[in-house]
Amino acid sequence: MTIAQAIQYALSLGLERLDAQLLVLHALGRSNRERAWLLAHGDDAMPATALAQLQAQAARRAAGEPLSYITGHKEFYGLTLQVDARVLDPRADTETLVDWALEVLDAPTIAAPDVVAEPTALAAPTSATPASAPTLIDLGTGSGAIALAIKHSRPLFQVHALDFSNDALAVASANARRLALDVQFHQGSWLQGLDQQFSVIVSNPPYIAAQDEHLAALTHEPLQALASGDDGLDDIRTIIGQAHVHLLPGGWLLLEHGYDQAATVRTLLQSAGFTQVQSRLDLAGIERCSGGQWLGRALIND
Ligand SMILES: C[S@@+](CC[C@H](N)C(=O)[O-])C[C@H]1O[C@@H](n2cnc3c(N)ncnc32)[C@H](O)[C@@H]1O
């Protein structure tokens, strides 16, 4: 069988062309950036071992397993993350949340951490990170995608990442080590027990309703990364309820949520006392993230 025929074979199982090409490249031990190479070598013979690997992996993809679990990696915000079934497969839509977090972190409207934050044993800033640098925590970090993208984009910021799952933290901290990014990891349930304040709290929490029909198509990913109570908003309610205690005056809480949850999340943020409440669109033009600013007593009294 030639390489072109191997791609046709994967397509015949129902795979999208991009996935078919990436699996053929993976089976050949080539980078996912070499799709042009495939076109130039369509008539080359597919080695038997590579073909056997492709057949097994194309069947897994056809059964709904994320491509990233099969190849073991995923591109996110220009970083190559190692991922497996212990963590959510990072989605391109989540890059909207990273863009927004960088935007508010760069704005000079948030109090400096060394003015307001209590000293904490949780995270000792490295010598390269000034004590007054903006601080961010990524709640429910999974593979570390959001936290690592932000630390990579702004190396001087203090970046923390938290997850309930020790399995997820193992994946995230391995990614941080491999990418040489200095992120402080914490195990815990949302902000409970943390005694630190941040410039920005960002989270892509579980937000699918427990009975939602879409869950059936996501059986390969950890349920605790996806489902959140009867209406999908249990974790978002918890985070909004806890966040103000952990935000510096002028700090922002930014949340990813479901395609139909923006209006409800904005109402929850406004009811909790956040200002400048607004939403951002994902790549498909859907309101995918909502957030607001916590002015805090110090600024309100000014
Ligand atoms: C939707 S995934 C997001 C993963 C990653 N941030 C991303 O965007 O790809 C939600 C994450 O929240 C974590 N999580 C669920 N419940 C949690 C809790 N009570 N406290 C902290 N993390 C939790 C899950 O383990 C999972 O890693």
PDB file of N, CA and C and ligand atoms in Angstrom, residues 76 81 86-91 94 97 138-147 162-166 168-169 186-192 202-207 222-227 235 238-239 256, ligand 1:
ATOM      1  N   PHE A  76      -1.098  23.880  21.470  1.00  0.00           N
ATOM      2  CA  PHE A  76      -1.975  24.857  22.114  1.00  0.00           C
ATOM      3  C   PHE A  76      -1.191  26.146  22.285  1.00  0.00           C
ATOM      4  N   LEU A  81       1.993  20.346  23.843  1.00  0.00           N
ATOM      5  CA  LEU A  81       1.712  19.756  25.154  1.00  0.00           C
ATOM      6  C   LEU A  81       1.602  18.250  25.016  1.00  0.00           C
ATOM      7  N   ARG A  86      -5.695  11.144  31.057  1.00  0.00           N
ATOM      8  CA  ARG A  86      -5.837  11.688  32.416  1.00  0.00           C
ATOM      9  C   ARG A  86      -6.323  13.129  32.398  1.00  0.00           C
ATOM     10  N   VAL A  87      -6.273  13.783  31.223  1.00  0.00           N
ATOM     11  CA  VAL A  87      -6.641  15.213  31.157  1.00  0.00           C
ATOM     12  C   VAL A  87      -7.554  15.493  29.973  1.00  0.00           C
ATOM     13  N   LEU A  88      -8.287  16.601  30.065  1.00  0.00           N
ATOM     14  CA  LEU A  88      -9.089  17.049  28.927  1.00  0.00           C
ATOM     15  C   LEU A  88      -8.169  17.309  27.732  1.00  0.00           C
ATOM     16  N   ASP A  89      -8.658  16.952  26.550  1.00  0.00           N
ATOM     17  CA  ASP A  89      -7.961  17.303  25.311  1.00  0.00           C
ATOM     18  C   ASP A  89      -8.108  18.821  25.131  1.00  0.00           C
ATOM     19  N   PRO A  90      -7.020  19.601  25.221  1.00  0.00           N
ATOM     20  CA  PRO A  90      -7.168  21.065  25.138  1.00  0.00           C
ATOM     21  C   PRO A  90      -7.793  21.488  23.807  1.00  0.00           C
ATOM     22  N   ARG A  91      -8.744  22.431  23.882  1.00  0.00           N
ATOM     23  CA  ARG A  91      -9.478  22.887  22.693  1.00  0.00           C
ATOM     24  C   ARG A  91      -8.925  24.238  22.210  1.00  0.00           C
ATOM     25  N   THR A  94     -10.243  27.500  23.701  1.00  0.00           N
ATOM     26  CA  THR A  94      -9.738  27.974  25.000  1.00  0.00           C
ATOM     27  C   THR A  94      -8.648  29.031  24.819  1.00  0.00           C
ATOM     28  N   LEU A  97      -9.579  32.456  25.948  1.00  0.00           N
ATOM     29  CA  LEU A  97      -9.414  32.770  27.374  1.00  0.00           C
ATOM     30  C   LEU A  97      -7.978  33.242  27.650  1.00  0.00           C
ATOM     31  N   ASP A 138      -4.646  29.532  37.329  1.00  0.00           N
ATOM     32  CA  ASP A 138      -5.484  28.786  36.385  1.00  0.00           C
ATOM     33  C   ASP A 138      -6.139  27.653  37.183  1.00  0.00           C
ATOM     34  N   LEU A 139      -7.437  27.760  37.393  1.00  0.00           N
ATOM     35  CA  LEU A 139      -8.157  26.757  38.192  1.00  0.00           C
ATOM     36  C   LEU A 139      -8.645  25.625  37.291  1.00  0.00           C
ATOM     37  N   GLY A 140      -8.349  24.384  37.664  1.00  0.00           N
ATOM     38  CA  GLY A 140      -8.726  23.232  36.843  1.00  0.00           C
ATOM     39  C   GLY A 140      -7.805  23.174  35.634  1.00  0.00           C
ATOM     40  N   THR A 141      -6.512  23.099  35.891  1.00  0.00           N
ATOM     41  CA  THR A 141      -5.512  23.309  34.827  1.00  0.00           C
ATOM     42  C   THR A 141      -5.412  22.149  33.849  1.00  0.00           C
ATOM     43  N   GLY A 142      -5.844  20.942  34.238  1.00  0.00           N
ATOM     44  CA  GLY A 142      -5.768  19.802  33.303  1.00  0.00           C
ATOM     45  C   GLY A 142      -4.339  19.573  32.831  1.00  0.00           C
ATOM     46  N   SER A 143      -4.130  19.660  31.522  1.00  0.00           N
ATOM     47  CA  SER A 143      -2.783  19.476  30.938  1.00  0.00           C
ATOM     48  C   SER A 143      -1.852  20.635  31.253  1.00  0.00           C
ATOM     49  N   GLY A 144      -2.391  21.705  31.853  1.00  0.00           N
ATOM     50  CA  GLY A 144      -1.597  22.913  32.109  1.00  0.00           C
ATOM     51  C   GLY A 144      -1.702  23.923  30.981  1.00  0.00           C
ATOM     52  N   ALA A 145      -2.578  23.648  30.012  1.00  0.00           N
ATOM     53  CA  ALA A 145      -2.605  24.428  28.766  1.00  0.00           C
ATOM     54  C   ALA A 145      -2.641  25.944  29.009  1.00  0.00           C
ATOM     55  N   ILE A 146      -3.603  26.413  29.813  1.00  0.00           N
ATOM     56  CA  ILE A 146      -3.789  27.866  29.970  1.00  0.00           C
ATOM     57  C   ILE A 146      -2.600  28.460  30.726  1.00  0.00           C
ATOM     58  N   ALA A 147      -2.268  27.858  31.860  1.00  0.00           N
ATOM     59  CA  ALA A 147      -1.185  28.394  32.697  1.00  0.00           C
ATOM     60  C   ALA A 147       0.140  28.420  31.930  1.00  0.00           C
ATOM     61  N   LEU A 162      -3.878  25.020  39.410  1.00  0.00           N
ATOM     62  CA  LEU A 162      -4.473  24.155  40.445  1.00  0.00           C
ATOM     63  C   LEU A 162      -5.392  23.135  39.790  1.00  0.00           C
ATOM     64  N   ASP A 163      -5.421  21.952  40.334  1.00  0.00           N
ATOM     65  CA  ASP A 163      -6.412  20.960  39.905  1.00  0.00           C
ATOM     66  C   ASP A 163      -6.755  20.073  41.096  1.00  0.00           C
ATOM     67  N   PHE A 164      -7.953  19.518  41.054  1.00  0.00           N
ATOM     68  CA  PHE A 164      -8.383  18.558  42.061  1.00  0.00           C
ATOM     69  C   PHE A 164      -7.706  17.208  41.812  1.00  0.00           C
ATOM     70  N   SER A 165      -7.426  16.940  40.540  1.00  0.00           N
ATOM     71  CA  SER A 165      -6.937  15.623  40.130  1.00  0.00           C
ATOM     72  C   SER A 165      -5.410  15.557  40.181  1.00  0.00           C
ATOM     73  N   ASN A 166      -4.885  14.622  40.984  1.00  0.00           N
ATOM     74  CA  ASN A 166      -3.434  14.426  41.019  1.00  0.00           C
ATOM     75  C   ASN A 166      -2.915  13.903  39.680  1.00  0.00           C
ATOM     76  N   ALA A 168      -4.078  14.762  36.737  1.00  0.00           N
ATOM     77  CA  ALA A 168      -3.937  15.936  35.868  1.00  0.00           C
ATOM     78  C   ALA A 168      -2.692  16.727  36.252  1.00  0.00           C
ATOM     79  N   LEU A 169      -2.466  16.889  37.553  1.00  0.00           N
ATOM     80  CA  LEU A 169      -1.286  17.656  37.991  1.00  0.00           C
ATOM     81  C   LEU A 169       0.014  16.991  37.549  1.00  0.00           C
ATOM     82  N   HIS A 186      -0.695  23.455  42.502  1.00  0.00           N
ATOM     83  CA  HIS A 186      -1.383  23.205  43.767  1.00  0.00           C
ATOM     84  C   HIS A 186      -2.457  22.142  43.545  1.00  0.00           C
ATOM     85  N   GLN A 187      -2.628  21.286  44.537  1.00  0.00           N
ATOM     86  CA  GLN A 187      -3.760  20.357  44.505  1.00  0.00           C
ATOM     87  C   GLN A 187      -4.830  20.920  45.425  1.00  0.00           C
ATOM     88  N   GLY A 188      -6.078  20.940  44.962  1.00  0.00           N
ATOM     89  CA  GLY A 188      -7.142  21.429  45.822  1.00  0.00           C
ATOM     90  C   GLY A 188      -8.451  21.532  45.066  1.00  0.00           C
ATOM     91  N   SER A 189      -9.504  21.897  45.811  1.00  0.00           N
ATOM     92  CA  SER A 189     -10.810  22.076  45.196  1.00  0.00           C
ATOM     93  C   SER A 189     -11.073  23.568  45.036  1.00  0.00           C
ATOM     94  N   TRP A 190     -10.981  24.024  43.807  1.00  0.00           N
ATOM     95  CA  TRP A 190     -11.116  25.446  43.463  1.00  0.00           C
ATOM     96  C   TRP A 190     -10.278  26.278  44.446  1.00  0.00           C
ATOM     97  N   LEU A 191     -10.846  27.340  44.999  1.00  0.00           N
ATOM     98  CA  LEU A 191      -9.996  28.239  45.804  1.00  0.00           C
ATOM     99  C   LEU A 191     -10.033  27.915  47.293  1.00  0.00           C
ATOM    100  N   GLN A 192     -10.746  26.868  47.637  1.00  0.00           N
ATOM    101  CA  GLN A 192     -10.887  26.492  49.047  1.00  0.00           C
ATOM    102  C   GLN A 192      -9.507  26.225  49.666  1.00  0.00           C
ATOM    103  N   VAL A 202      -8.348  32.635  36.304  1.00  0.00           N
ATOM    104  CA  VAL A 202      -8.862  32.169  35.025  1.00  0.00           C
ATOM    105  C   VAL A 202      -9.236  30.703  35.172  1.00  0.00           C
ATOM    106  N   SER A 203     -10.312  30.305  34.529  1.00  0.00           N
ATOM    107  CA  SER A 203     -10.695  28.892  34.639  1.00  0.00           C
ATOM    108  C   SER A 203     -11.528  28.442  33.446  1.00  0.00           C
ATOM    109  N   ASN A 204     -11.205  27.239  32.995  1.00  0.00           N
ATOM    110  CA  ASN A 204     -12.073  26.512  32.072  1.00  0.00           C
ATOM    111  C   ASN A 204     -12.569  25.311  32.872  1.00  0.00           C
ATOM    112  N   PRO A 205     -13.607  25.511  33.685  1.00  0.00           N
ATOM    113  CA  PRO A 205     -14.050  24.428  34.592  1.00  0.00           C
ATOM    114  C   PRO A 205     -14.974  23.448  33.857  1.00  0.00           C
ATOM    115  N   PRO A 206     -15.333  22.343  34.484  1.00  0.00           N
ATOM    116  CA  PRO A 206     -16.374  21.491  33.891  1.00  0.00           C
ATOM    117  C   PRO A 206     -17.660  22.322  33.781  1.00  0.00           C
ATOM    118  N   TYR A 207     -18.370  22.191  32.632  1.00  0.00           N
ATOM    119  CA  TYR A 207     -19.598  23.002  32.509  1.00  0.00           C
ATOM    120  C   TYR A 207     -20.707  22.311  31.718  1.00  0.00           C
ATOM    121  N   PRO A 222     -11.915  12.477  30.917  1.00  0.00           N
ATOM    122  CA  PRO A 222     -12.335  12.260  32.313  1.00  0.00           C
ATOM    123  C   PRO A 222     -13.648  12.983  32.622  1.00  0.00           C
ATOM    124  N   LEU A 223     -14.593  12.259  33.214  1.00  0.00           N
ATOM    125  CA  LEU A 223     -15.909  12.850  33.502  1.00  0.00           C
ATOM    126  C   LEU A 223     -15.789  14.066  34.422  1.00  0.00           C
ATOM    127  N   GLN A 224     -14.815  13.995  35.374  1.00  0.00           N
ATOM    128  CA  GLN A 224     -14.680  15.117  36.316  1.00  0.00           C
ATOM    129  C   GLN A 224     -14.157  16.381  35.640  1.00  0.00           C
ATOM    130  N   ALA A 225     -13.719  16.256  34.381  1.00  0.00           N
ATOM    131  CA  ALA A 225     -13.289  17.441  33.624  1.00  0.00           C
ATOM    132  C   ALA A 225     -14.443  18.031  32.822  1.00  0.00           C
ATOM    133  N   LEU A 226     -15.576  17.332  32.791  1.00  0.00           N
ATOM    134  CA  LEU A 226     -16.640  17.718  31.861  1.00  0.00           C
ATOM    135  C   LEU A 226     -17.946  18.116  32.552  1.00  0.00           C
ATOM    136  N   ALA A 227     -18.432  17.256  33.455  1.00  0.00           N
ATOM    137  CA  ALA A 227     -19.793  17.414  33.971  1.00  0.00           C
ATOM    138  C   ALA A 227     -19.813  18.218  35.267  1.00  0.00           C
ATOM    139  N   ASP A 235     -19.873  24.186  39.231  1.00  0.00           N
ATOM    140  CA  ASP A 235     -18.485  24.616  39.493  1.00  0.00           C
ATOM    141  C   ASP A 235     -18.305  26.107  39.225  1.00  0.00           C
ATOM    142  N   THR A 238     -19.565  27.932  42.217  1.00  0.00           N
ATOM    143  CA  THR A 238     -18.598  27.834  43.326  1.00  0.00           C
ATOM    144  C   THR A 238     -17.435  28.806  43.117  1.00  0.00           C
ATOM    145  N   ILE A 239     -16.886  28.813  41.913  1.00  0.00           N
ATOM    146  CA  ILE A 239     -15.718  29.677  41.645  1.00  0.00           C
ATOM    147  C   ILE A 239     -16.107  31.155  41.793  1.00  0.00           C
ATOM    148  N   GLU A 256     -14.318  30.230  31.099  1.00  0.00           N
ATOM    149  CA  GLU A 256     -14.882  29.614  29.892  1.00  0.00           C
ATOM    150  C   GLU A 256     -16.160  28.888  30.317  1.00  0.00           C
TER     151      GLU A 256
HETATM  152  C1  LIG B   1     -12.702  21.359  31.391  1.00  0.00           C
HETATM  153  S1  LIG B   1     -11.242  20.733  32.166  1.00  0.00           S
HETATM  154  C2  LIG B   1     -10.115  22.030  31.742  1.00  0.00           C
HETATM  155  C3  LIG B   1      -8.702  21.579  31.583  1.00  0.00           C
HETATM  156  C4  LIG B   1      -7.744  22.676  31.029  1.00  0.00           C
HETATM  157  N1  LIG B   1      -7.792  23.871  31.832  1.00  0.00           N
HETATM  158  C5  LIG B   1      -8.065  23.023  29.587  1.00  0.00           C
HETATM  159  O1  LIG B   1      -8.617  24.100  29.352  1.00  0.00           O
HETATM  160  O2  LIG B   1      -7.779  22.214  28.712  1.00  0.00           O
HETATM  161  C6  LIG B   1     -11.634  21.039  33.873  1.00  0.00           C
HETATM  162  C7  LIG B   1     -10.563  20.668  34.875  1.00  0.00           C
HETATM  163  O3  LIG B   1     -11.085  20.982  36.180  1.00  0.00           O
HETATM  164  C8  LIG B   1     -10.653  20.002  37.098  1.00  0.00           C
HETATM  165  N2  LIG B   1     -11.564  20.014  38.249  1.00  0.00           N
HETATM  166  C9  LIG B   1     -12.780  19.437  38.375  1.00  0.00           C
HETATM  167  N3  LIG B   1     -13.303  19.678  39.588  1.00  0.00           N
HETATM  168  C10 LIG B   1     -12.385  20.431  40.258  1.00  0.00           C
HETATM  169  C11 LIG B   1     -12.348  21.017  41.560  1.00  0.00           C
HETATM  170  N4  LIG B   1     -13.366  20.869  42.422  1.00  0.00           N
HETATM  171  N5  LIG B   1     -11.270  21.745  41.909  1.00  0.00           N
HETATM  172  C12 LIG B   1     -10.238  21.904  41.031  1.00  0.00           C
HETATM  173  N6  LIG B   1     -10.216  21.368  39.792  1.00  0.00           N
HETATM  174  C13 LIG B   1     -11.282  20.643  39.407  1.00  0.00           C
HETATM  175  C14 LIG B   1     -10.653  18.710  36.298  1.00  0.00           C
HETATM  176  O4  LIG B   1      -9.814  17.743  36.896  1.00  0.00           O
HETATM  177  C15 LIG B   1     -10.165  19.217  34.933  1.00  0.00           C
HETATM  178  O5  LIG B   1      -8.762  19.092  34.836  1.00  0.00           O
END
